[in-house]
XYZ file of C-alpha atoms in Angstrom:
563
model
C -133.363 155.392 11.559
C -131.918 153.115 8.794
C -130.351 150.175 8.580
C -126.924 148.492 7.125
C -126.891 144.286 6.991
C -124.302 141.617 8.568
C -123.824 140.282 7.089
C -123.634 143.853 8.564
C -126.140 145.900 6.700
C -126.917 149.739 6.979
C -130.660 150.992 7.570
C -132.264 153.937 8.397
C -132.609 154.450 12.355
C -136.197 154.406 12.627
C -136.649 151.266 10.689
C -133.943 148.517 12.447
C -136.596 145.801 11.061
C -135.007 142.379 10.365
C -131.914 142.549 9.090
C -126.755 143.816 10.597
C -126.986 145.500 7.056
C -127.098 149.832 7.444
C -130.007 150.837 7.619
C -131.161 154.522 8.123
C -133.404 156.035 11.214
C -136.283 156.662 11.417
C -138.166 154.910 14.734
C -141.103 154.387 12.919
C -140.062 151.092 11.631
C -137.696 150.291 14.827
C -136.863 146.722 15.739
C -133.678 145.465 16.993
C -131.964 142.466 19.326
C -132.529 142.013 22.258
C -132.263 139.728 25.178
C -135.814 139.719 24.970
C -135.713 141.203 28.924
C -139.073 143.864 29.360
C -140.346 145.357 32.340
C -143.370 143.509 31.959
C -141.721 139.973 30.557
C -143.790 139.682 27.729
C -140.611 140.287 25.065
C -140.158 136.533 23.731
C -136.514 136.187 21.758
C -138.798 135.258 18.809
C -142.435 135.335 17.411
C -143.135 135.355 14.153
C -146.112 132.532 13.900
C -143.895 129.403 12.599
C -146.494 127.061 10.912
C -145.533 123.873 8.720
C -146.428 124.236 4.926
C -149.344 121.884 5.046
C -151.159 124.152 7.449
C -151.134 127.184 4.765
C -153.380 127.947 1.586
C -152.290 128.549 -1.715
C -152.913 131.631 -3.206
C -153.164 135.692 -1.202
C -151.005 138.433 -1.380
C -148.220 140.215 1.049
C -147.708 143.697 0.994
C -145.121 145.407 3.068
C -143.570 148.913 3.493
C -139.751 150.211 3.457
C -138.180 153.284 3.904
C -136.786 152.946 0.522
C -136.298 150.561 -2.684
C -132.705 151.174 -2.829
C -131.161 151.876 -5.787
C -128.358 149.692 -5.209
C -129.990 146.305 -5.969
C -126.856 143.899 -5.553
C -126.938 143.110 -1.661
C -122.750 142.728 -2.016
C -122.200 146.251 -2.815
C -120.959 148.764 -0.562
C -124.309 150.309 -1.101
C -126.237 147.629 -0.430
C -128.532 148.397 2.875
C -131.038 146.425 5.059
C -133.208 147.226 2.050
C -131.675 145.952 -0.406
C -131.107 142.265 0.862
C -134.906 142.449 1.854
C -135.807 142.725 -1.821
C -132.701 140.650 -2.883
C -133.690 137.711 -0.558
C -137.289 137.439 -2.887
C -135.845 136.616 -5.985
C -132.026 135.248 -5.864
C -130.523 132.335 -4.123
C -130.536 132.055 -0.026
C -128.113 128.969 0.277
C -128.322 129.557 4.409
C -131.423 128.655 6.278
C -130.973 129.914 9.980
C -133.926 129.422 12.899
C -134.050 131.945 15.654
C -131.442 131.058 17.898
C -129.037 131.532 14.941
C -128.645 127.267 14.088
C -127.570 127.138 10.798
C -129.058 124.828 7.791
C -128.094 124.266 4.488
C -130.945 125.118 2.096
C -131.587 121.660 0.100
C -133.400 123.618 -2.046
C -129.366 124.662 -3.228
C -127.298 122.277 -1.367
C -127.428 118.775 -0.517
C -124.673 118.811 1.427
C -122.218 120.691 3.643
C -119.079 119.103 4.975
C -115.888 121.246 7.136
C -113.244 119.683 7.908
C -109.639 120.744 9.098
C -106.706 119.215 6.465
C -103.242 120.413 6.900
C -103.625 123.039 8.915
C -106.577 124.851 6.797
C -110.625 124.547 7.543
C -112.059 122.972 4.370
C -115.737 123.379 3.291
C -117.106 121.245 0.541
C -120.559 122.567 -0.850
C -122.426 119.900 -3.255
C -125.206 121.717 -5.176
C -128.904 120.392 -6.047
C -128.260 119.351 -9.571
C -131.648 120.834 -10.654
C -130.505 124.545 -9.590
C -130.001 127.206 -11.654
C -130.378 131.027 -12.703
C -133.600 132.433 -14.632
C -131.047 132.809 -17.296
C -130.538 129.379 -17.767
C -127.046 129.185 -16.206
C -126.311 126.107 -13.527
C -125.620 126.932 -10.481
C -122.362 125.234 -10.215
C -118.773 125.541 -8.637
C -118.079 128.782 -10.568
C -120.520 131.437 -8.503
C -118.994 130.105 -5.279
C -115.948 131.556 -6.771
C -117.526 134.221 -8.701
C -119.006 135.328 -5.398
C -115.473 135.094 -3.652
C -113.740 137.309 -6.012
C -115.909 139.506 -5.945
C -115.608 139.530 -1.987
C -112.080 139.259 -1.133
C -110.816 142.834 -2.092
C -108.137 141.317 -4.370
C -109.308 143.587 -7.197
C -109.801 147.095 -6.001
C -112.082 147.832 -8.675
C -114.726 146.198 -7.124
C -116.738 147.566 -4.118
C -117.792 145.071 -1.822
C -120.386 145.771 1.083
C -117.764 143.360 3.119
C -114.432 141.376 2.649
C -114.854 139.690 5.590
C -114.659 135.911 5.892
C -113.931 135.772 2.180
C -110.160 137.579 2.439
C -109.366 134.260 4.254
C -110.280 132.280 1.833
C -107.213 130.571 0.078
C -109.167 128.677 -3.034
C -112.295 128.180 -4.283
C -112.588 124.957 -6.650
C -114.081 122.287 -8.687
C -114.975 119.315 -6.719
C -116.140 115.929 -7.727
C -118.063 117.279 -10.700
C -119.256 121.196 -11.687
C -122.140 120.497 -8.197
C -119.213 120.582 -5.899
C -117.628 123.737 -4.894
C -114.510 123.320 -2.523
C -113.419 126.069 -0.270
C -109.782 125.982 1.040
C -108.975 128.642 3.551
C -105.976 130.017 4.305
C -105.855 128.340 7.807
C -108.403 128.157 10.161
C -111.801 129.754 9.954
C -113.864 130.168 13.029
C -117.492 131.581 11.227
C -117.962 129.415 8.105
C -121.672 129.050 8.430
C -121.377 132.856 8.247
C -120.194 132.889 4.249
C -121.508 131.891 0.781
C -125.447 132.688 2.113
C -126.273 134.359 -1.094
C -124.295 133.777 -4.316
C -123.601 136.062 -7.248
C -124.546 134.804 -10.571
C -121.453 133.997 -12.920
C -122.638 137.129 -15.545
C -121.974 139.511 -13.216
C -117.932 138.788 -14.004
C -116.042 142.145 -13.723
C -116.129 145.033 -11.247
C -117.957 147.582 -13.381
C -121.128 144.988 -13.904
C -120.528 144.214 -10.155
C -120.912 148.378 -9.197
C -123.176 149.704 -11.688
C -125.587 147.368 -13.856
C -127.290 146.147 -10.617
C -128.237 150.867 -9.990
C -132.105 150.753 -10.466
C -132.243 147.399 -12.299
C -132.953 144.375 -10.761
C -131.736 142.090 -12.957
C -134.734 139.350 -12.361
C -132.892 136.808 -15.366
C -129.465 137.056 -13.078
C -131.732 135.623 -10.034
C -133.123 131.986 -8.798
C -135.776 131.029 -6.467
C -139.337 130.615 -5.868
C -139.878 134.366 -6.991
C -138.877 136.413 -9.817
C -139.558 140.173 -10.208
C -143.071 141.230 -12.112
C -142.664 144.759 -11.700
C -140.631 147.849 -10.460
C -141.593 151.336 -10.713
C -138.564 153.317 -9.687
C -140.808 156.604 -9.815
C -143.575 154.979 -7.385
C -140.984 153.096 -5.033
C -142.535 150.295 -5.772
C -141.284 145.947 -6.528
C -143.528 143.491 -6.921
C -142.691 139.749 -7.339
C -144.645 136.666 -8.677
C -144.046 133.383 -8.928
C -141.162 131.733 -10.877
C -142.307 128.932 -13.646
C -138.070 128.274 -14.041
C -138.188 127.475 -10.418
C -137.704 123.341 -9.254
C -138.691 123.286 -5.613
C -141.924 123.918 -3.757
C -143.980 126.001 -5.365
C -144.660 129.802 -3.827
C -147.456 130.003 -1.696
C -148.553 133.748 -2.218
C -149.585 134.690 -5.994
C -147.907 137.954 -5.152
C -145.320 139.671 -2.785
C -144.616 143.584 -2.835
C -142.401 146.435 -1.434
C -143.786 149.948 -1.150
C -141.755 152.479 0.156
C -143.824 154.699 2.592
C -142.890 157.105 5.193
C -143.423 156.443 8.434
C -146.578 157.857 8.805
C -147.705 156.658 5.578
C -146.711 153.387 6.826
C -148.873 152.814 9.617
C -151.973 154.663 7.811
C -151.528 152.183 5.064
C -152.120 149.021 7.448
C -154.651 150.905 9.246
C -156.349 151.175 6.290
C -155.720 147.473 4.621
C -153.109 148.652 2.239
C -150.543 147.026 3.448
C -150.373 143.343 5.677
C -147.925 144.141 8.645
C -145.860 147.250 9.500
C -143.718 147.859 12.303
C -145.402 148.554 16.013
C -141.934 149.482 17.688
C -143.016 153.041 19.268
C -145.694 154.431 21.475
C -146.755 156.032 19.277
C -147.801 153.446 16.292
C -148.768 150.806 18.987
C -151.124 152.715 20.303
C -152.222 153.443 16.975
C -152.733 149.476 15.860
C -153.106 147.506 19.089
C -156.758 147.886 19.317
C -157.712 147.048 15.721
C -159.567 143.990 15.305
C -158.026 141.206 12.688
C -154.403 141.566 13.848
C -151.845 140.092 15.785
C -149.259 141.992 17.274
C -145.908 139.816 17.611
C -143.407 141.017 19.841
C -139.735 139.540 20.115
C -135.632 140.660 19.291
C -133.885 141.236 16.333
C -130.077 141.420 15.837
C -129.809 145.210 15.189
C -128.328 148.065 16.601
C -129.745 151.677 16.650
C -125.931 153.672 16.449
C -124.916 157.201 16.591
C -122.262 157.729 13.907
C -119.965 161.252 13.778
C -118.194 161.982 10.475
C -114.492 161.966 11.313
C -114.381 164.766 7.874
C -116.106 167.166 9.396
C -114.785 170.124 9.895
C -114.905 170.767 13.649
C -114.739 166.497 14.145
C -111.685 165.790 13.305
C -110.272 165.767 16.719
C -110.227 162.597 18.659
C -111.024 164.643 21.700
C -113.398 166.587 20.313
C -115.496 163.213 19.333
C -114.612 161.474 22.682
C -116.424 164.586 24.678
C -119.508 164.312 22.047
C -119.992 160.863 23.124
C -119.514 161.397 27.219
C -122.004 164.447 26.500
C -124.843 161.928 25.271
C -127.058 160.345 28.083
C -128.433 156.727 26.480
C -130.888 156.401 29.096
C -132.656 159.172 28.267
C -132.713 158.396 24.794
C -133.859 154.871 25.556
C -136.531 155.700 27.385
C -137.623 158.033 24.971
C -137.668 155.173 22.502
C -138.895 152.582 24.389
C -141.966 154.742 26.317
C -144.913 153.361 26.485
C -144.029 149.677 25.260
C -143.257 147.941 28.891
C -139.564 147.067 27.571
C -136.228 148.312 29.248
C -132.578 147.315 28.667
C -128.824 148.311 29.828
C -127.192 150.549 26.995
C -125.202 148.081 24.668
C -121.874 147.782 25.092
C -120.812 146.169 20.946
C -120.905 145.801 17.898
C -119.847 142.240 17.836
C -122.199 140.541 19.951
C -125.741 141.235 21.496
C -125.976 141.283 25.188
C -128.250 137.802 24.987
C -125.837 135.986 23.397
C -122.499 134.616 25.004
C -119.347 136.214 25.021
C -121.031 139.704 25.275
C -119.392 142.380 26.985
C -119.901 146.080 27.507
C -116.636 147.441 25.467
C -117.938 150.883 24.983
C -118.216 151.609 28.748
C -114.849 150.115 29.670
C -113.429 152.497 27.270
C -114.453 155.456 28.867
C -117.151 156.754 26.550
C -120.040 156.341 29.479
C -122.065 159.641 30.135
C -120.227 162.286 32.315
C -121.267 165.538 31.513
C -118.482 167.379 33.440
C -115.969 165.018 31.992
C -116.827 165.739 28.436
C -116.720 169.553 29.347
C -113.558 169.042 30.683
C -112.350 167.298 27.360
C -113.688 170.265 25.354
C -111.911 172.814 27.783
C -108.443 170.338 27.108
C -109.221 170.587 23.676
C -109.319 174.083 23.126
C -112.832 174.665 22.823
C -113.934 177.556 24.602
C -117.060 178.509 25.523
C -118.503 181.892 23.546
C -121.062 184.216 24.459
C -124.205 182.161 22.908
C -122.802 179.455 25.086
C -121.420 177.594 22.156
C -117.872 176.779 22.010
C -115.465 178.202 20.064
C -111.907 177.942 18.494
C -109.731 179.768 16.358
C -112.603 181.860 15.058
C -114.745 178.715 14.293
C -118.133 177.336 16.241
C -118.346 173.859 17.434
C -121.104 173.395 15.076
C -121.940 170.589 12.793
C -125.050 169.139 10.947
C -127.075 166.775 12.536
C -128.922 164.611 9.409
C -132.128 163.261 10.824
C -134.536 161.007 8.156
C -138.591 160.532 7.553
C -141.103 162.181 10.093
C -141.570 160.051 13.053
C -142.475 161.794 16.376
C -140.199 159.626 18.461
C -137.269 159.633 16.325
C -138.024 163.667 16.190
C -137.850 163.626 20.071
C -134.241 161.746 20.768
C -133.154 164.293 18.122
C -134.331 166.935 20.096
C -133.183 165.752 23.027
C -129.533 165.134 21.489
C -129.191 168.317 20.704
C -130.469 170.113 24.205
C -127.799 167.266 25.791
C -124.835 168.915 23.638
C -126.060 172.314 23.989
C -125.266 172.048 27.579
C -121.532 171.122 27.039
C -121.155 173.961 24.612
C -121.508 171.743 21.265
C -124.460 172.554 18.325
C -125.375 169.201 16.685
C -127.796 171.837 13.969
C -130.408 169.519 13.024
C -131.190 169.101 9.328
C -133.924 166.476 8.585
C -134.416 164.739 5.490
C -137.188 162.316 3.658
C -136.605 158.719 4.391
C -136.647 157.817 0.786
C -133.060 159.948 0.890
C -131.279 157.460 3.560
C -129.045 155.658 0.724
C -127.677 159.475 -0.250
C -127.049 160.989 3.321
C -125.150 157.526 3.937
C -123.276 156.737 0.604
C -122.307 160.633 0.086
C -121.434 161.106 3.944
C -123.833 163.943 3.759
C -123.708 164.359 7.887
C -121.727 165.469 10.842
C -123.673 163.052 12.932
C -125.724 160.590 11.952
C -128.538 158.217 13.490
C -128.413 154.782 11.747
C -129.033 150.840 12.436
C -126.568 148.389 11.825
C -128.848 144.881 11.413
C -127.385 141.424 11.426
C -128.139 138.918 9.088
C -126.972 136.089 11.546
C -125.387 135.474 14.929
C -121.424 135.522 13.983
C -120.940 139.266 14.972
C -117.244 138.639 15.150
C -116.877 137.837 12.234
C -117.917 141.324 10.791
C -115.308 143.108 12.733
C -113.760 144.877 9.592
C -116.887 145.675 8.557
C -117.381 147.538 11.200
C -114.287 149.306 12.011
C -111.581 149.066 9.686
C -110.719 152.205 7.639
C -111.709 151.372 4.651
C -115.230 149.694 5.155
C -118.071 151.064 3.928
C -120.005 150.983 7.181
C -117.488 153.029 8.882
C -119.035 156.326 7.736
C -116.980 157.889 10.535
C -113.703 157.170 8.845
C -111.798 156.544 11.617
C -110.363 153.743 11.289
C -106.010 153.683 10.980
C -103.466 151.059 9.462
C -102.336 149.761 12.606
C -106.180 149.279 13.969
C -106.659 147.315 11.010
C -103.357 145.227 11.948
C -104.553 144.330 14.788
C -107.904 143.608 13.095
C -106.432 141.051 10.459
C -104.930 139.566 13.485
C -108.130 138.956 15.614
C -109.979 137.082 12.319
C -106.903 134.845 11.888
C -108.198 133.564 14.745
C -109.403 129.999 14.631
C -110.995 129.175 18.216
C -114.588 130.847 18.508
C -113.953 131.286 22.240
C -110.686 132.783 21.954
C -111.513 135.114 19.502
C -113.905 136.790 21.178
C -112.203 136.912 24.246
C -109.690 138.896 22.510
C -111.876 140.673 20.225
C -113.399 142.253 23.661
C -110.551 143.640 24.406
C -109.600 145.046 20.974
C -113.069 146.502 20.201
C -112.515 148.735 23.875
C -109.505 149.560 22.426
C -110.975 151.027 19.197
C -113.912 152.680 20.758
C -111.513 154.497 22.755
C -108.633 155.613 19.654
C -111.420 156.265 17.434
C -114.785 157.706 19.260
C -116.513 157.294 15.780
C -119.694 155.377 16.277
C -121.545 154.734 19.614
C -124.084 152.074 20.187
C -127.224 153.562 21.514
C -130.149 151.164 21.945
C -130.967 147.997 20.763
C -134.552 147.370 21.621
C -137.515 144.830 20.811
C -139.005 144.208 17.732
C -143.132 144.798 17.416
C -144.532 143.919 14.585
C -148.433 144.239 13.736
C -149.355 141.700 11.153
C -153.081 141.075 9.638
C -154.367 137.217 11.638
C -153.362 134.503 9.845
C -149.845 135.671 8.445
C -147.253 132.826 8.553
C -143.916 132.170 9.043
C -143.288 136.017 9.525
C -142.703 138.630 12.128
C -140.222 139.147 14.826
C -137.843 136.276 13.834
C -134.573 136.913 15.267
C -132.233 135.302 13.279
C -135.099 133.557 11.550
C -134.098 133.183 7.355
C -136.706 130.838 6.080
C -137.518 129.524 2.814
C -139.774 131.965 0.990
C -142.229 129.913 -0.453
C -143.087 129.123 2.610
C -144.419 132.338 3.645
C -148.085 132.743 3.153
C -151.463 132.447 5.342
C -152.787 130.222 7.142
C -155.745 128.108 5.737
């Protein structure tokens, strides 16, 4: 599966690993929240070996595997996946420091101080920068890439293409305060997710919307970056990034001489930490625990991560069109039998997820998708078809106006159990007269099936960068988001939508966000939550401050091994 980032971010399916950005699937990497609930209670909400600096050595090297280096470096693109903030997050500012329960911390390292306040009417947040900070190329970090950053969010200019306006469309002003180290954000009334906004800025250089879409395509841009890190290599041919340690950098010093990305299949994946190649992979199937939880040297860390494993169906299509048609597709799919195909063998269970917004361990949840009639029925979604005007033909696949109920079912990468719910998918619809045709792809391909809409259906992860899922609600669903590969989203949905983030009271917005999000699951029948699942990671003994965090974003410098 992959993986998009939340800030909603897309990944491939079987790797939900960290991150809501899309992401693509492919099981072999899988990891997503959870309430940390197994059948066997061993599932803790977080574990990813939190030491103190002073307990780790200098020096060592981290190697880890993705799907894919996306080509789409700039994490605030509408291409941007799980992926890309991963790499992004090594070498470019992280202003918000979160532990695992989602508690959010200014990062001194770029801020010295937060303060929100409420004047007139509007929620105020005054940022005061580290006077020390600044880019590799020289430029301070100052007032202007706070606003840099919101202009290039706020979908003012339609030139540019953000990954998400939301948060940032509510934002009023963005300027000057005492001195160019103060950066005061007016909003246009209240504001219920601040913490949410301004965790990653955009460097000042990157000015205009065609720098902002294009120059960041296969090019890093290491002097347009600040931190610890800086890039030392990328080989676009090999999939590979490599990053060493900044000498423009002013805070702690790096504790790992080097870090790198490979992008592996899945199978490749868990060979290459098998065979020392790489220091942790994901353990989140039967099928690769078994392979790893026997070797000597390792630790295998188990906990949740804020991600969902979704089902997405491509409102272009030419036989999904039809709201009906899609509603029937969903009651058709059983998610218990897909779950416990994904979750065999790893002493974990969990109620099918209910949101988008909010994970069922966190408050506030509630299960939207079944109150709006999308639950598995088989004879109800035949019924649907039959209302429809899908008949069934004499292969036992339905039929109208000359044309099958066929479409093509994009699976990524090669791992068994991602193989398997496939499989399954497609014997479920068979037996309501619908052909999902399955069509299966490398992993390295996830950012094309997703950015060219190259599916009829469509296994994917959304991962969440922190705990404000409301917040992200446009992301999500409105029509023109680029995580809403189904394109179903309407001008009065996104009314309503605008409505629900104006919103100023945490509480009452997701009370009323419930309600709206059963309403669009049941207009739309676009995208369908599936599992979300623990995260296993296997990690080489001595690995720090990494792992199954949660919402875990750390400083990292202080990633490295233990002495």
């Amino acid at each position: 599966m992959s993986i998009a980032t939340k800030r909603l971010t897309a990944v491939a399916a079987a790797v939900v690993a960290g991150a809501l950005l899309l992401s693509g699937c492919s099981t072999g990497g899988s990891s997503g929240p959870t309430d940390g609930a197994t059948s066997g209670g061993e599932t803790k909400q977080a574990d990813y070996n939190p030491q103190p600096r002073e307990n780790l050595k200098e020096g060592g090297t981290l190697t880890t595997a993705l799907p894919e280096i996306s080509a789409q470096f700039n994490t605030f693109h509408a291409d941007g996946t799980l992926y890309s903030l991963n790499v992004w997050r090594w070498y470019n500012p992280i202003l918000a420091l979160f532990d695992a329960d989602g508690t959010y911390h200014p990062n001194p390292d770029y801020l010295t101080d937060v303060t929100k306040e409420e004047v007139d009417g509007k929620t105020v947040v005054t940022y005061t920068i580290n006077p020390e900070a600044q880019y590799n190329d020289g430029t301070p970090i100052d007032w202007t890439s706070f606003e840099n950053t919101w202009k290039a969010s706020n979908g003012e200019d339609e030139d540019y293409a953000p990954s998400s306006t939301d948060g940032y469309v509510q934002i009023e002003s963005v300027e000057q305060g005492v001195d160019d180290r103060q950066a005061v954000v007016t909003f246009k009334g209240t504001y219920a997710w601040v913490d949410g906004l301004f965790n990653q800025l955009l460097n000042p250089e990157v000015s205009d919307a065609d720098t902002f879409n294009t120059a960041y395509v296969e090019d890093p841009h290491p002097e347009w970056g600040a931190g610890p890190y800086t890039v030392d290599t990328y080989d676009k041919n090999n999939g590979t990034i490599s990053f060493k340690r900044n000498d423009k950098w002013w805070g702690d010093k790096g504790l790992l001489d080097t870090r790198t990305f490979k992008a592996l299949e899945s199978s490749a994946s868990i060979n290459a930490f098998k065979n020392g190649e790489i220091d942790a992979t994901s353990a989140g199937t039967q099928d690769r625990l078994a392979q790893v939880k026997d070797m000597e040297g390792i630790s295998i860390l188990r906990g949740g991560t804020p991600s969902n494993t979704l089902m997405m169906l491509n409102s272009a299509d030419a036989v999904l069109g039809d709201l009906e048609t899609r509603t029937a597709i969903m009651q058709g799919i059983d998610r218990e039998v897909l779950a416990k195909i994904e979750f065999q063998g790893l002493d974990y269970t969990e109620d099918p997820p209910g949101s988008f917004a909010l994970f069922g361990f966190q408050p506030g949840y509630n299960d939207n998708f079944t109150e709006a009639g999308l639950g598995y029925d088989k004879d109800t979604a035949a019924a649907t078809l039959d209302e429809a005007g899908w008949t069934v033909g004499s292969d036992g696949i339905r039929e109208k106006d000359g044309q099958k109920l066929s479409f093509q079912f994009t699976t990524l990468g090669d791992d068994p159990t991602s193989a398997a719910e496939a499989k399954a998918i497609n014997s479920m619809l068979k037996e309501i007269g619908v052909d999902a045709a399955i069509t299966n792809r490398p992993s390295s391909e996830f950012s094309d099936v997703y950015t060219n809409r190259e599916f009829g259906m469509f296994l994917m992860g959304f991962s969440s960068s922190d705990p404000f899922g409301f917040a992200y609600f446009c992301q999500v669903y409105c029509a023109d988001s680029g995580l809403n590969l189904s394109g179903t989203g309407t001008e009065e949905l996104d009314a309503k939508i605008a409505d629900l983030a104006a919103i100023g009271d945490p509480d009452e917005q997701i009370a009323q966000g419930n309600e709206l999000e059963a309403e669009i699951f049941a207009e739309t029948a676009g995208i369908m939550p599936l599992f979300n699942g623990p995260t296993i990671v296997a990690v080489k003994e001595g690995l720090a401050n990494y792992g199954a965090g949660l919402f875990f974003v750390g400083q990292p410098q202080n990633i490295g091994w233990e002495k």
